[in-house]
């Protein structure tokens, strides 16, 4: 969060202190050990307030006068802005907000709360003046909260992370208010121009699974410009959700790149293949080229520093002077001495730390401490950190002011866009079936919504790419299930890829699928055992040399170097770095192959030793899928064995339950035991626990309690779990909750729509929900059309990229009374005049200000 309109504390403190009563004038606060209503602390309320409204207006005028010159406020706008600011601050004395609640909200959200309490106060301001007012209000709130913390040490004790972040922002304001950003030296500027070009070139390539480029020796990749798909993300604010009590988190689903706007530090979570690294690449390239969208204007002029954690996982977080060497950047040896440190000192850095889960769990705390220290020393730099969802606990970096985002599963429209882009790109490869690509595309577009298995798999770019490639490779005959999908992919890439492309004599090595896969499995297993995401060239050659004598078909095929080059060039599963180290094209591929080799070697004890660690989860699931019945029973029984306590024990037991969906054959006793020992674990007591339970999968549905016998609070938590399980049986369970009156439960059921078949969910859930007070969300055109078929609703939430014409056609004009924008439509709102009953427009606070709203429509944020 960046206030944008800054005031040094030496200037702000004497003014903001006037908004509060002196400590000696508030005897109840002498002990400073309890919450207090702000209305009792401000100096402009009560029978004989020390600060009259006229004095408050004068103070607001002084604040505007101090900051307006730097922001070129239009002539004649200073007094209207001051009038709105004084009205907004005045409302502080009428709220039932306590000092603790205000500090917990933070300056940005507290400012939003004040604005929403005086709706329409800034209606007469120009867009530029309204922007200025909002940013100045955030700055005033920041200094006000800082004064509250200074007056009451209990606030800092109860909320150390929030108090630390507020102090940090005060320091940042003090620095920025007294100095501008310095211009880099001529030497630094020349290097930065070359560095920006190298970043744009290095990261402007994406792997497009199953697309063959004309050069058979080139890995399958494509231009980022041609293939980037903006995915969606959700803010994670469990504390706010659990405290709100109205069944409404207020958090929209936004394009992931747009969601980053206005946030200085973000921890981004996403499952394997969900697009985390692609987003990092897009940010790096867009910043280096200075082609950022308006929402990310705060990143302009910054230097992207891409830090893939796998590059330094063993050595720990590098110092700034070693950033480029640690990630093996090609210009590392040419950078001016101390350049990165200067960039960070001048607060011009964009730190992109990709893949915290690449570090062993036992070493993540040390890595976090190193990152914390870096961010405290260089506090004014932007930072994005990515991780798999379960790699780190909630609020892992909250004490450093990091907001949390989670990449959402791809929506129906995003899946369709990806499939269309994939087949468009495929039309430029060497394939002989270009005339059939349109048929393959249309077949997938119609099949995925119809088949649960495909719908459940096609939730991220990695899986969508594999589905597209396999559908083409098999002329429209797709495998079912995750394991079968990967097995078919291995067959396509390891056996059929070269012969069908007529690449028969690219090198002297001729290996069939079995030999290729075994050697790749050995490399993946070595990485697993060594807890590595890459191998040096010497390590890879050493592993191949050790394995060759046991694989007869490799005899006479050449030296280990020849075999390695064959695997690198011919399989499309390995990727070589500039220093000749090697890694798999995706961690999921590595996990799949490592799991198969683990089962082959019978290394079940090793799996069990690490089963409570998040980065081993996918390996263990795939190992269960590959294991024979007795091996499967041994592995699952080991997950239930005593010896672990607390969260480790719970995680292992839930993993055993999650593995049941991958089992081919298992003795009934083991199956019964898993069900028995996990049954009582599926009644979470918190919303965070309910969300986490969803990852276990469909097996949870068999263990959940009868919905008829639970309270509304527990029913809400059960809905949070079940709406995250992509299985048709989940709809049947949720249907048993649909007639309850609880608004937070009905809101959760409505939000779950996007995770299931649209028509069936609408018929069995949406159509039965009591509409009283409930906003019905629509995120794509199909949902909008289905809601219209149901007769429309009075309250609708817009959660997708619609045009005004689409909404004018899809919404029922006479029905709509409340509209909630949870997505930035990027257009003026005059079109709302077509809805005669519309009374309220609710705009999510994270979205830009709307304009053009017709008179008579109340705006809430």
PDB file of N, CA and C in Angstrom, residues 735-794:
ATOM      1  N   UNK A 735     -26.783 -29.155  -1.843  1.00  0.00           N
ATOM      2  CA  UNK A 735     -28.227 -28.967  -2.007  1.00  0.00           C
ATOM      3  C   UNK A 735     -28.966 -29.136  -0.682  1.00  0.00           C
ATOM      4  N   UNK A 736     -28.371 -29.889   0.251  1.00  0.00           N
ATOM      5  CA  UNK A 736     -29.014 -30.092   1.542  1.00  0.00           C
ATOM      6  C   UNK A 736     -28.851 -28.882   2.463  1.00  0.00           C
ATOM      7  N   UNK A 737     -28.059 -27.899   2.034  1.00  0.00           N
ATOM      8  CA  UNK A 737     -27.863 -26.679   2.820  1.00  0.00           C
ATOM      9  C   UNK A 737     -28.597 -25.480   2.237  1.00  0.00           C
ATOM     10  N   UNK A 738     -29.212 -25.642   1.081  1.00  0.00           N
ATOM     11  CA  UNK A 738     -29.679 -24.497   0.299  1.00  0.00           C
ATOM     12  C   UNK A 738     -30.859 -23.754   0.913  1.00  0.00           C
ATOM     13  N   UNK A 739     -31.616 -24.374   1.797  1.00  0.00           N
ATOM     14  CA  UNK A 739     -32.827 -23.741   2.322  1.00  0.00           C
ATOM     15  C   UNK A 739     -32.621 -23.024   3.652  1.00  0.00           C
ATOM     16  N   UNK A 740     -31.391 -22.946   4.110  1.00  0.00           N
ATOM     17  CA  UNK A 740     -31.133 -22.268   5.384  1.00  0.00           C
ATOM     18  C   UNK A 740     -31.186 -20.751   5.197  1.00  0.00           C
ATOM     19  N   UNK A 741     -31.492 -20.064   6.294  1.00  0.00           N
ATOM     20  CA  UNK A 741     -31.677 -18.605   6.233  1.00  0.00           C
ATOM     21  C   UNK A 741     -30.368 -17.833   6.380  1.00  0.00           C
ATOM     22  N   UNK A 742     -29.341 -18.445   6.943  1.00  0.00           N
ATOM     23  CA  UNK A 742     -28.082 -17.736   7.216  1.00  0.00           C
ATOM     24  C   UNK A 742     -27.542 -17.059   5.963  1.00  0.00           C
ATOM     25  N   UNK A 743     -27.294 -15.748   6.048  1.00  0.00           N
ATOM     26  CA  UNK A 743     -26.787 -15.010   4.887  1.00  0.00           C
ATOM     27  C   UNK A 743     -25.370 -15.431   4.533  1.00  0.00           C
ATOM     28  N   UNK A 744     -24.498 -15.636   5.542  1.00  0.00           N
ATOM     29  CA  UNK A 744     -23.130 -16.017   5.215  1.00  0.00           C
ATOM     30  C   UNK A 744     -23.085 -17.400   4.566  1.00  0.00           C
ATOM     31  N   UNK A 745     -23.985 -18.297   4.947  1.00  0.00           N
ATOM     32  CA  UNK A 745     -24.054 -19.606   4.297  1.00  0.00           C
ATOM     33  C   UNK A 745     -24.563 -19.464   2.869  1.00  0.00           C
ATOM     34  N   UNK A 746     -25.639 -18.689   2.681  1.00  0.00           N
ATOM     35  CA  UNK A 746     -26.172 -18.510   1.325  1.00  0.00           C
ATOM     36  C   UNK A 746     -25.139 -17.839   0.418  1.00  0.00           C
ATOM     37  N   UNK A 747     -24.376 -16.878   0.977  1.00  0.00           N
ATOM     38  CA  UNK A 747     -23.348 -16.203   0.181  1.00  0.00           C
ATOM     39  C   UNK A 747     -22.258 -17.182  -0.242  1.00  0.00           C
ATOM     40  N   UNK A 748     -21.880 -18.088   0.645  1.00  0.00           N
ATOM     41  CA  UNK A 748     -20.857 -19.094   0.303  1.00  0.00           C
ATOM     42  C   UNK A 748     -21.373 -20.040  -0.771  1.00  0.00           C
ATOM     43  N   UNK A 749     -22.618 -20.460  -0.662  1.00  0.00           N
ATOM     44  CA  UNK A 749     -23.200 -21.322  -1.693  1.00  0.00           C
ATOM     45  C   UNK A 749     -23.253 -20.605  -3.040  1.00  0.00           C
ATOM     46  N   UNK A 750     -23.584 -19.318  -3.028  1.00  0.00           N
ATOM     47  CA  UNK A 750     -23.631 -18.564  -4.284  1.00  0.00           C
ATOM     48  C   UNK A 750     -22.245 -18.427  -4.887  1.00  0.00           C
ATOM     49  N   UNK A 751     -21.220 -18.174  -4.053  1.00  0.00           N
ATOM     50  CA  UNK A 751     -19.849 -18.045  -4.561  1.00  0.00           C
ATOM     51  C   UNK A 751     -19.337 -19.342  -5.155  1.00  0.00           C
ATOM     52  N   UNK A 752     -19.841 -20.476  -4.657  1.00  0.00           N
ATOM     53  CA  UNK A 752     -19.364 -21.765  -5.140  1.00  0.00           C
ATOM     54  C   UNK A 752     -19.779 -22.090  -6.559  1.00  0.00           C
ATOM     55  N   UNK A 753     -20.657 -21.303  -7.143  1.00  0.00           N
ATOM     56  CA  UNK A 753     -21.192 -21.551  -8.483  1.00  0.00           C
ATOM     57  C   UNK A 753     -20.088 -21.776  -9.503  1.00  0.00           C
ATOM     58  N   UNK A 754     -19.055 -20.958  -9.451  1.00  0.00           N
ATOM     59  CA  UNK A 754     -18.029 -20.981 -10.493  1.00  0.00           C
ATOM     60  C   UNK A 754     -17.215 -22.266 -10.504  1.00  0.00           C
ATOM     61  N   UNK A 755     -17.310 -23.075  -9.449  1.00  0.00           N
ATOM     62  CA  UNK A 755     -16.492 -24.291  -9.360  1.00  0.00           C
ATOM     63  C   UNK A 755     -17.176 -25.526  -9.927  1.00  0.00           C
ATOM     64  N   UNK A 756     -18.413 -25.404 -10.424  1.00  0.00           N
ATOM     65  CA  UNK A 756     -19.178 -26.577 -10.833  1.00  0.00           C
ATOM     66  C   UNK A 756     -19.830 -26.354 -12.194  1.00  0.00           C
ATOM     67  N   UNK A 757     -20.464 -27.419 -12.689  1.00  0.00           N
ATOM     68  CA  UNK A 757     -21.230 -27.298 -13.921  1.00  0.00           C
ATOM     69  C   UNK A 757     -22.302 -26.227 -13.728  1.00  0.00           C
ATOM     70  N   UNK A 758     -22.295 -25.234 -14.605  1.00  0.00           N
ATOM     71  CA  UNK A 758     -23.140 -24.050 -14.408  1.00  0.00           C
ATOM     72  C   UNK A 758     -24.627 -24.393 -14.373  1.00  0.00           C
ATOM     73  N   UNK A 759     -25.078 -25.173 -15.335  1.00  0.00           N
ATOM     74  CA  UNK A 759     -26.511 -25.470 -15.417  1.00  0.00           C
ATOM     75  C   UNK A 759     -26.992 -26.278 -14.225  1.00  0.00           C
ATOM     76  N   UNK A 760     -26.242 -27.315 -13.884  1.00  0.00           N
ATOM     77  CA  UNK A 760     -26.705 -28.166 -12.785  1.00  0.00           C
ATOM     78  C   UNK A 760     -26.672 -27.422 -11.462  1.00  0.00           C
ATOM     79  N   UNK A 761     -25.618 -26.634 -11.240  1.00  0.00           N
ATOM     80  CA  UNK A 761     -25.524 -25.894  -9.980  1.00  0.00           C
ATOM     81  C   UNK A 761     -26.651 -24.867  -9.885  1.00  0.00           C
ATOM     82  N   UNK A 762     -26.949 -24.227 -11.026  1.00  0.00           N
ATOM     83  CA  UNK A 762     -28.048 -23.252 -11.021  1.00  0.00           C
ATOM     84  C   UNK A 762     -29.369 -23.923 -10.686  1.00  0.00           C
ATOM     85  N   UNK A 763     -29.597 -25.102 -11.263  1.00  0.00           N
ATOM     86  CA  UNK A 763     -30.861 -25.815 -11.066  1.00  0.00           C
ATOM     87  C   UNK A 763     -31.009 -26.306  -9.636  1.00  0.00           C
ATOM     88  N   UNK A 764     -29.915 -26.810  -9.047  1.00  0.00           N
ATOM     89  CA  UNK A 764     -30.020 -27.457  -7.740  1.00  0.00           C
ATOM     90  C   UNK A 764     -29.691 -26.543  -6.563  1.00  0.00           C
ATOM     91  N   UNK A 765     -28.944 -25.448  -6.807  1.00  0.00           N
ATOM     92  CA  UNK A 765     -28.551 -24.584  -5.698  1.00  0.00           C
ATOM     93  C   UNK A 765     -29.054 -23.159  -5.901  1.00  0.00           C
ATOM     94  N   UNK A 766     -28.587 -22.489  -6.954  1.00  0.00           N
ATOM     95  CA  UNK A 766     -28.862 -21.063  -7.139  1.00  0.00           C
ATOM     96  C   UNK A 766     -30.366 -20.777  -7.154  1.00  0.00           C
ATOM     97  N   UNK A 767     -31.119 -21.596  -7.855  1.00  0.00           N
ATOM     98  CA  UNK A 767     -32.558 -21.354  -7.994  1.00  0.00           C
ATOM     99  C   UNK A 767     -33.293 -21.432  -6.656  1.00  0.00           C
ATOM    100  N   UNK A 768     -32.705 -22.082  -5.652  1.00  0.00           N
ATOM    101  CA  UNK A 768     -33.397 -22.312  -4.378  1.00  0.00           C
ATOM    102  C   UNK A 768     -32.949 -21.364  -3.270  1.00  0.00           C
ATOM    103  N   UNK A 769     -31.913 -20.549  -3.494  1.00  0.00           N
ATOM    104  CA  UNK A 769     -31.413 -19.683  -2.441  1.00  0.00           C
ATOM    105  C   UNK A 769     -32.360 -18.497  -2.225  1.00  0.00           C
ATOM    106  N   UNK A 770     -32.676 -18.243  -0.971  1.00  0.00           N
ATOM    107  CA  UNK A 770     -33.501 -17.078  -0.621  1.00  0.00           C
ATOM    108  C   UNK A 770     -32.744 -15.819  -1.044  1.00  0.00           C
ATOM    109  N   UNK A 771     -33.311 -14.981  -1.917  1.00  0.00           N
ATOM    110  CA  UNK A 771     -32.579 -13.818  -2.426  1.00  0.00           C
ATOM    111  C   UNK A 771     -32.478 -12.652  -1.448  1.00  0.00           C
ATOM    112  N   UNK A 772     -33.144 -12.725  -0.309  1.00  0.00           N
ATOM    113  CA  UNK A 772     -33.160 -11.606   0.626  1.00  0.00           C
ATOM    114  C   UNK A 772     -31.740 -11.224   1.060  1.00  0.00           C
ATOM    115  N   UNK A 773     -31.302 -10.014   0.686  1.00  0.00           N
ATOM    116  CA  UNK A 773     -29.995  -9.512   1.090  1.00  0.00           C
ATOM    117  C   UNK A 773     -28.806 -10.156   0.408  1.00  0.00           C
ATOM    118  N   UNK A 774     -29.040 -11.061  -0.538  1.00  0.00           N
ATOM    119  CA  UNK A 774     -27.958 -11.856  -1.129  1.00  0.00           C
ATOM    120  C   UNK A 774     -27.598 -11.357  -2.520  1.00  0.00           C
ATOM    121  N   UNK A 775     -26.321 -11.091  -2.738  1.00  0.00           N
ATOM    122  CA  UNK A 775     -25.811 -10.784  -4.066  1.00  0.00           C
ATOM    123  C   UNK A 775     -25.480 -12.091  -4.785  1.00  0.00           C
ATOM    124  N   UNK A 776     -26.008 -12.251  -5.988  1.00  0.00           N
ATOM    125  CA  UNK A 776     -25.744 -13.438  -6.794  1.00  0.00           C
ATOM    126  C   UNK A 776     -24.586 -13.136  -7.754  1.00  0.00           C
ATOM    127  N   UNK A 777     -23.482 -13.877  -7.647  1.00  0.00           N
ATOM    128  CA  UNK A 777     -22.306 -13.555  -8.464  1.00  0.00           C
ATOM    129  C   UNK A 777     -22.405 -14.135  -9.868  1.00  0.00           C
ATOM    130  N   UNK A 778     -21.932 -13.384 -10.848  1.00  0.00           N
ATOM    131  CA  UNK A 778     -21.774 -13.889 -12.217  1.00  0.00           C
ATOM    132  C   UNK A 778     -20.379 -13.504 -12.680  1.00  0.00           C
ATOM    133  N   UNK A 779     -19.645 -14.496 -13.210  1.00  0.00           N
ATOM    134  CA  UNK A 779     -18.266 -14.248 -13.612  1.00  0.00           C
ATOM    135  C   UNK A 779     -18.027 -14.453 -15.097  1.00  0.00           C
ATOM    136  N   UNK A 780     -18.997 -15.045 -15.813  1.00  0.00           N
ATOM    137  CA  UNK A 780     -18.843 -15.182 -17.257  1.00  0.00           C
ATOM    138  C   UNK A 780     -20.204 -15.057 -17.931  1.00  0.00           C
ATOM    139  N   UNK A 781     -20.180 -15.006 -19.242  1.00  0.00           N
ATOM    140  CA  UNK A 781     -21.415 -14.761 -19.995  1.00  0.00           C
ATOM    141  C   UNK A 781     -22.416 -15.898 -19.842  1.00  0.00           C
ATOM    142  N   UNK A 782     -21.914 -17.132 -19.665  1.00  0.00           N
ATOM    143  CA  UNK A 782     -22.829 -18.260 -19.527  1.00  0.00           C
ATOM    144  C   UNK A 782     -23.596 -18.169 -18.210  1.00  0.00           C
ATOM    145  N   UNK A 783     -22.908 -17.824 -17.141  1.00  0.00           N
ATOM    146  CA  UNK A 783     -23.594 -17.669 -15.855  1.00  0.00           C
ATOM    147  C   UNK A 783     -24.619 -16.543 -15.922  1.00  0.00           C
ATOM    148  N   UNK A 784     -24.253 -15.452 -16.604  1.00  0.00           N
ATOM    149  CA  UNK A 784     -25.183 -14.340 -16.739  1.00  0.00           C
ATOM    150  C   UNK A 784     -26.451 -14.772 -17.471  1.00  0.00           C
ATOM    151  N   UNK A 785     -26.275 -15.572 -18.545  1.00  0.00           N
ATOM    152  CA  UNK A 785     -27.432 -16.040 -19.309  1.00  0.00           C
ATOM    153  C   UNK A 785     -28.295 -16.988 -18.486  1.00  0.00           C
ATOM    154  N   UNK A 786     -27.652 -17.867 -17.700  1.00  0.00           N
ATOM    155  CA  UNK A 786     -28.409 -18.819 -16.889  1.00  0.00           C
ATOM    156  C   UNK A 786     -29.183 -18.084 -15.795  1.00  0.00           C
ATOM    157  N   UNK A 787     -28.560 -17.062 -15.178  1.00  0.00           N
ATOM    158  CA  UNK A 787     -29.268 -16.302 -14.149  1.00  0.00           C
ATOM    159  C   UNK A 787     -30.477 -15.578 -14.754  1.00  0.00           C
ATOM    160  N   UNK A 788     -30.337 -15.122 -15.974  1.00  0.00           N
ATOM    161  CA  UNK A 788     -31.480 -14.475 -16.633  1.00  0.00           C
ATOM    162  C   UNK A 788     -32.600 -15.481 -16.860  1.00  0.00           C
ATOM    163  N   UNK A 789     -32.245 -16.727 -17.229  1.00  0.00           N
ATOM    164  CA  UNK A 789     -33.262 -17.766 -17.410  1.00  0.00           C
ATOM    165  C   UNK A 789     -34.020 -18.041 -16.122  1.00  0.00           C
ATOM    166  N   UNK A 790     -33.347 -17.839 -14.985  1.00  0.00           N
ATOM    167  CA  UNK A 790     -33.997 -18.034 -13.692  1.00  0.00           C
ATOM    168  C   UNK A 790     -34.885 -16.852 -13.320  1.00  0.00           C
ATOM    169  N   UNK A 791     -34.955 -15.843 -14.208  1.00  0.00           N
ATOM    170  CA  UNK A 791     -35.788 -14.681 -13.934  1.00  0.00           C
ATOM    171  C   UNK A 791     -35.033 -13.481 -13.435  1.00  0.00           C
ATOM    172  N   UNK A 792     -33.686 -13.610 -13.347  1.00  0.00           N
ATOM    173  CA  UNK A 792     -32.877 -12.512 -12.837  1.00  0.00           C
ATOM    174  C   UNK A 792     -32.966 -12.409 -11.328  1.00  0.00           C
ATOM    175  N   UNK A 793     -32.215 -11.513 -10.751  1.00  0.00           N
ATOM    176  CA  UNK A 793     -32.226 -11.282  -9.311  1.00  0.00           C
ATOM    177  C   UNK A 793     -32.093  -9.790  -9.041  1.00  0.00           C
ATOM    178  N   UNK A 794     -32.542  -9.376  -7.873  1.00  0.00           N
ATOM    179  CA  UNK A 794     -32.500  -7.961  -7.516  1.00  0.00           C
ATOM    180  C   UNK A 794     -31.079  -7.505  -7.194  1.00  0.00           C
TER     181      UNK A 794
END
